[in-house]
PDB file of C-alpha atoms in Angstrom:
ATOM      1  CA  MET J 929       0.000   0.000   0.000  1.00  0.00           C
ATOM      2  CA  LYS J 930       2.695   2.485   1.037  1.00  0.00           C
ATOM      3  CA  SER J 931       4.891   1.781  -1.979  1.00  0.00           C
ATOM      4  CA  SER J 932       2.005   2.299  -4.412  1.00  0.00           C
ATOM      5  CA  LEU J 933       1.222   5.693  -2.820  1.00  0.00           C
ATOM      6  CA  ILE J 934       4.877   6.654  -3.109  1.00  0.00           C
ATOM      7  CA  ASP J 935       4.913   5.536  -6.762  1.00  0.00           C
ATOM      8  CA  VAL J 936       1.824   7.661  -7.475  1.00  0.00           C
ATOM      9  CA  PHE J 937       3.423  10.668  -5.759  1.00  0.00           C
ATOM     10  CA  ILE J 938       6.696  10.259  -7.691  1.00  0.00           C
ATOM     11  CA  PHE J 939       4.819   9.822 -10.982  1.00  0.00           C
ATOM     12  CA  ALA J 940       2.725  12.949 -10.322  1.00  0.00           C
ATOM     13  CA  SER J 941       5.845  14.935  -9.409  1.00  0.00           C
ATOM     14  CA  LEU J 942       7.669  13.810 -12.561  1.00  0.00           C
ATOM     15  CA  ASN J 943       4.684  14.749 -14.720  1.00  0.00           C
ATOM     16  CA  LYS J 944       4.657  18.223 -13.177  1.00  0.00           C
ATOM     17  CA  VAL J 945       8.391  18.679 -13.794  1.00  0.00           C
ATOM     18  CA  MET J 946       8.132  17.373 -17.363  1.00  0.00           C
ATOM     19  CA  ALA J 947       5.247  19.772 -18.086  1.00  0.00           C
ATOM     20  CA  GLN J 948       7.509  22.730 -17.326  1.00  0.00           C
ATOM     21  CA  LYS J 949       9.940  23.748 -20.037  1.00  0.00           C
ATOM     22  CA  PRO J 950      13.433  23.391 -18.571  1.00  0.00           C
ATOM     23  CA  SER J 951      15.512  26.556 -18.704  1.00  0.00           C
ATOM     24  CA  ILE J 952      18.367  28.362 -17.013  1.00  0.00           C
ATOM     25  CA  PRO J 953      18.392  31.947 -15.715  1.00  0.00           C
ATOM     26  CA  LYS J 954      19.233  34.703 -18.201  1.00  0.00           C
ATOM     27  CA  GLY J 955      22.888  35.610 -18.112  1.00  0.00           C
ATOM     28  CA  THR J 956      24.029  32.048 -17.393  1.00  0.00           C
ATOM     29  CA  ARG J 957      24.967  29.159 -19.642  1.00  0.00           C
ATOM     30  CA  ASP J 958      25.534  25.426 -19.685  1.00  0.00           C
ATOM     31  CA  PHE J 959      28.728  23.880 -21.037  1.00  0.00           C
ATOM     32  CA  SER J 960      28.743  20.573 -22.907  1.00  0.00           C
ATOM     33  CA  PRO J 961      31.398  17.939 -22.141  1.00  0.00           C
ATOM     34  CA  VAL J 962      33.445  19.071 -25.165  1.00  0.00           C
ATOM     35  CA  GLU J 963      33.241  22.726 -24.076  1.00  0.00           C
ATOM     36  CA  VAL J 964      34.243  21.815 -20.513  1.00  0.00           C
ATOM     37  CA  GLN J 965      37.265  19.911 -21.821  1.00  0.00           C
ATOM     38  CA  ARG J 966      38.328  22.901 -23.945  1.00  0.00           C
ATOM     39  CA  ARG J 967      37.882  25.302 -21.023  1.00  0.00           C
ATOM     40  CA  GLN J 968      39.841  23.009 -18.705  1.00  0.00           C
ATOM     41  CA  TYR J 969      42.650  22.766 -21.269  1.00  0.00           C
ATOM     42  CA  VAL J 970      42.883  26.562 -21.504  1.00  0.00           C
ATOM     43  CA  MET J 971      42.728  27.014 -17.709  1.00  0.00           C
ATOM     44  CA  ASN J 972      45.321  24.290 -17.112  1.00  0.00           C
ATOM     45  CA  THR J 973      47.643  25.932 -19.656  1.00  0.00           C
ATOM     46  CA  ILE J 974      47.260  29.292 -17.894  1.00  0.00           C
ATOM     47  CA  LYS J 975      47.832  27.686 -14.466  1.00  0.00           C
ATOM     48  CA  HIS J 976      50.938  25.894 -15.748  1.00  0.00           C
ATOM     49  CA  HIS J 977      52.448  29.175 -16.983  1.00  0.00           C
ATOM     50  CA  PHE J 978      51.627  31.032 -13.756  1.00  0.00           C
ATOM     51  CA  GLU J 979      53.185  28.276 -11.652  1.00  0.00           C
ATOM     52  CA  HIS J 980      56.236  28.116 -13.956  1.00  0.00           C
ATOM     53  CA  TYR J 981      56.917  31.748 -12.992  1.00  0.00           C
ATOM     54  CA  GLY J 982      56.430  31.162  -9.257  1.00  0.00           C
ATOM     55  CA  PHE J 983      52.789  32.146  -8.818  1.00  0.00           C
ATOM     56  CA  MET J 984      50.792  30.079  -6.329  1.00  0.00           C
ATOM     57  CA  PRO J 985      47.020  29.484  -6.493  1.00  0.00           C
ATOM     58  CA  ILE J 986      44.571  30.778  -3.905  1.00  0.00           C
ATOM     59  CA  GLU J 987      40.789  30.504  -3.676  1.00  0.00           C
ATOM     60  CA  THR J 988      38.343  32.696  -1.813  1.00  0.00           C
ATOM     61  CA  PRO J 989      34.680  31.972  -0.991  1.00  0.00           C
ATOM     62  CA  SER J 990      32.006  32.593  -3.620  1.00  0.00           C
ATOM     63  CA  PHE J 991      30.356  35.029  -1.227  1.00  0.00           C
ATOM     64  CA  GLU J 992      31.705  37.563   1.251  1.00  0.00           C
ATOM     65  CA  ASN J 993      30.239  39.689   4.004  1.00  0.00           C
ATOM     66  CA  SER J 994      28.386  42.553   2.315  1.00  0.00           C
ATOM     67  CA  ASP J 995      30.382  45.185   4.184  1.00  0.00           C
ATOM     68  CA  THR J 996      33.571  43.728   2.656  1.00  0.00           C
ATOM     69  CA  LEU J 997      32.267  44.275  -0.887  1.00  0.00           C
ATOM     70  CA  LEU J 998      29.942  47.287  -0.722  1.00  0.00           C
ATOM     71  CA  GLY J 999      31.512  50.699  -1.213  1.00  0.00           C
ATOM     72  CA  LYS J1000      34.600  49.316  -2.956  1.00  0.00           C
ATOM     73  CA  TYR J1001      33.279  49.548  -6.526  1.00  0.00           C
ATOM     74  CA  GLY J1002      31.457  52.884  -6.385  1.00  0.00           C
ATOM     75  CA  GLU J1003      27.704  53.408  -6.534  1.00  0.00           C
ATOM     76  CA  GLU J1004      27.348  51.802  -9.978  1.00  0.00           C
ATOM     77  CA  GLY J1005      29.354  48.752  -8.926  1.00  0.00           C
ATOM     78  CA  ASP J1006      27.363  48.356  -5.709  1.00  0.00           C
ATOM     79  CA  ARG J1007      24.178  48.074  -7.783  1.00  0.00           C
ATOM     80  CA  LEU J1008      25.730  45.185  -9.717  1.00  0.00           C
ATOM     81  CA  ILE J1009      26.379  43.047  -6.629  1.00  0.00           C
ATOM     82  CA  PHE J1010      24.093  40.065  -6.047  1.00  0.00           C
ATOM     83  CA  LYS J1011      22.984  40.208  -2.420  1.00  0.00           C
ATOM     84  CA  ILE J1012      22.121  36.998  -0.546  1.00  0.00           C
ATOM     85  CA  LEU J1013      19.095  37.010   1.765  1.00  0.00           C
ATOM     86  CA  ASN J1014      19.786  36.221   5.413  1.00  0.00           C
ATOM     87  CA  ASN J1015      18.676  32.865   6.780  1.00  0.00           C
ATOM     88  CA  GLY J1016      15.593  32.540   8.948  1.00  0.00           C
ATOM     89  CA  GLN J1017      13.079  35.199   9.896  1.00  0.00           C
ATOM     90  CA  TYR J1018      14.966  38.113   8.355  1.00  0.00           C
ATOM     91  CA  LEU J1019      11.849  40.112   7.391  1.00  0.00           C
ATOM     92  CA  SER J1020      10.466  40.058  10.945  1.00  0.00           C
ATOM     93  CA  LYS J1021      13.403  42.250  12.013  1.00  0.00           C
ATOM     94  CA  VAL J1022      12.704  44.933   9.397  1.00  0.00           C
ATOM     95  CA  ASN J1023      10.868  48.076  10.449  1.00  0.00           C
ATOM     96  CA  ASP J1024       7.388  48.259   8.810  1.00  0.00           C
ATOM     97  CA  GLN J1025       8.021  51.854   7.696  1.00  0.00           C
ATOM     98  CA  ASP J1026      11.210  50.795   5.905  1.00  0.00           C
ATOM     99  CA  LEU J1027       9.346  47.988   4.119  1.00  0.00           C
ATOM    100  CA  GLN J1028       6.500  50.274   3.071  1.00  0.00           C
ATOM    101  CA  SER J1029       8.892  52.960   1.828  1.00  0.00           C
ATOM    102  CA  LYS J1030      10.399  50.389  -0.573  1.00  0.00           C
ATOM    103  CA  ASN J1031      13.745  52.086   0.005  1.00  0.00           C
ATOM    104  CA  GLU J1032      16.346  49.530  -1.056  1.00  0.00           C
ATOM    105  CA  TYR J1033      19.141  51.293   0.839  1.00  0.00           C
ATOM    106  CA  LYS J1034      17.273  51.036   4.163  1.00  0.00           C
ATOM    107  CA  VAL J1035      15.973  47.483   3.767  1.00  0.00           C
ATOM    108  CA  SER J1036      18.884  45.755   2.033  1.00  0.00           C
ATOM    109  CA  PRO J1037      21.402  45.936   4.927  1.00  0.00           C
ATOM    110  CA  GLN J1038      18.772  44.517   7.280  1.00  0.00           C
ATOM    111  CA  ILE J1039      17.898  41.473   5.156  1.00  0.00           C
ATOM    112  CA  SER J1040      21.233  40.766   3.452  1.00  0.00           C
ATOM    113  CA  LYS J1041      24.555  40.478   5.260  1.00  0.00           C
ATOM    114  CA  ARG J1042      26.312  38.518   2.483  1.00  0.00           C
ATOM    115  CA  ALA J1043      26.847  38.960  -1.251  1.00  0.00           C
ATOM    116  CA  LEU J1044      28.317  37.063  -4.195  1.00  0.00           C
ATOM    117  CA  ARG J1045      31.744  38.333  -5.199  1.00  0.00           C
ATOM    118  CA  TYR J1046      31.694  40.882  -8.027  1.00  0.00           C
ATOM    119  CA  ASP J1047      35.332  40.339  -8.936  1.00  0.00           C
ATOM    120  CA  LEU J1048      38.448  38.773  -7.391  1.00  0.00           C
ATOM    121  CA  THR J1049      40.306  41.939  -6.336  1.00  0.00           C
ATOM    122  CA  VAL J1050      38.420  42.898  -3.162  1.00  0.00           C
ATOM    123  CA  PRO J1051      38.285  39.310  -1.838  1.00  0.00           C
ATOM    124  CA  PHE J1052      42.041  39.080  -2.504  1.00  0.00           C
ATOM    125  CA  ALA J1053      42.661  42.283  -0.517  1.00  0.00           C
ATOM    126  CA  ARG J1054      40.585  40.856   2.340  1.00  0.00           C
ATOM    127  CA  TYR J1055      42.582  37.606   2.122  1.00  0.00           C
ATOM    128  CA  VAL J1056      45.917  39.442   2.371  1.00  0.00           C
ATOM    129  CA  VAL J1057      44.808  41.500   5.385  1.00  0.00           C
ATOM    130  CA  GLN J1058      43.346  38.454   7.117  1.00  0.00           C
ATOM    131  CA  HIS J1059      46.407  36.239   6.460  1.00  0.00           C
ATOM    132  CA  GLN J1060      49.206  38.832   6.431  1.00  0.00           C
ATOM    133  CA  ASN J1061      51.172  37.046   9.166  1.00  0.00           C
ATOM    134  CA  ASP J1062      51.165  33.800   7.152  1.00  0.00           C
ATOM    135  CA  ILE J1063      52.165  35.267   3.774  1.00  0.00           C
ATOM    136  CA  ALA J1064      55.724  35.765   2.514  1.00  0.00           C
ATOM    137  CA  PHE J1065      56.028  39.011   0.541  1.00  0.00           C
ATOM    138  CA  PRO J1066      56.233  39.604  -2.344  1.00  0.00           C
ATOM    139  CA  PHE J1067      53.164  37.405  -2.572  1.00  0.00           C
ATOM    140  CA  LYS J1068      52.903  36.019  -6.107  1.00  0.00           C
ATOM    141  CA  ARG J1069      49.466  34.509  -6.466  1.00  0.00           C
ATOM    142  CA  TYR J1070      46.889  33.724  -9.104  1.00  0.00           C
ATOM    143  CA  GLN J1071      43.201  33.035  -8.890  1.00  0.00           C
ATOM    144  CA  ILE J1072      40.770  31.627 -11.475  1.00  0.00           C
ATOM    145  CA  GLN J1073      37.220  31.519 -10.128  1.00  0.00           C
ATOM    146  CA  PRO J1074      33.660  32.461 -11.080  1.00  0.00           C
ATOM    147  CA  VAL J1075      32.285  35.930 -10.323  1.00  0.00           C
ATOM    148  CA  TRP J1076      28.763  37.335 -10.581  1.00  0.00           C
ATOM    149  CA  ARG J1077      27.335  40.662 -11.794  1.00  0.00           C
ATOM    150  CA  ALA J1078      23.702  41.662 -11.331  1.00  0.00           C
ATOM    151  CA  ASP J1079      23.483  43.669 -14.548  1.00  0.00           C
ATOM    152  CA  ARG J1080      21.029  43.117 -17.375  1.00  0.00           C
ATOM    153  CA  PRO J1081      22.303  40.281 -19.532  1.00  0.00           C
ATOM    154  CA  GLN J1082      23.003  41.328 -23.110  1.00  0.00           C
ATOM    155  CA  HIS J1083      24.327  39.421 -26.101  1.00  0.00           C
ATOM    156  CA  GLY J1084      27.780  38.145 -25.222  1.00  0.00           C
ATOM    157  CA  ARG J1085      27.602  39.367 -21.602  1.00  0.00           C
ATOM    158  CA  PHE J1086      26.837  37.074 -18.717  1.00  0.00           C
ATOM    159  CA  GLN J1087      25.909  37.432 -15.072  1.00  0.00           C
ATOM    160  CA  GLU J1088      28.138  34.499 -14.144  1.00  0.00           C
ATOM    161  CA  PHE J1089      31.602  34.139 -15.642  1.00  0.00           C
ATOM    162  CA  TYR J1090      35.168  33.187 -14.758  1.00  0.00           C
ATOM    163  CA  GLN J1091      37.781  35.778 -13.986  1.00  0.00           C
ATOM    164  CA  CYS J1092      41.523  35.310 -13.845  1.00  0.00           C
ATOM    165  CA  ASP J1093      43.652  37.495 -11.564  1.00  0.00           C
ATOM    166  CA  ALA J1094      47.404  37.387 -11.013  1.00  0.00           C
ATOM    167  CA  MET J1095      49.461  39.625  -8.785  1.00  0.00           C
TER     168      MET J1095
END
């Protein structure tokens, strides 16, 4: 009895999913196995050359505290940062007047304490300050990681893309 109910539920769920046309968000893209292999070849070639000249790889988190990122790119850049909603009952802590005013600058800091990185430079600066006692200077590093921009996707421009930084 139980298994037949589960089968019916799974079948109904699959039908619902299949009825929807699968898609990805604008400004993003899928890569086929062949494209992934080509991209990996290019990235591995770049990494090899960086390491040949003494650069070491680092990685930083995909998201940072908002106060680390905001204000570093100017007003235009701040608008292009994807903010991440806080966990839990974040809206219950927002003043009703602020919500009704629809003022993004008042509400956003209250409901979003983290954001996706816009580029690799500011997270790198944070990394150096945070780990300055563990780093030998000059610090030759490279970083190849995805970044995100909340601008309107246009032909040939994406909201998610890889960036390569070396310093």
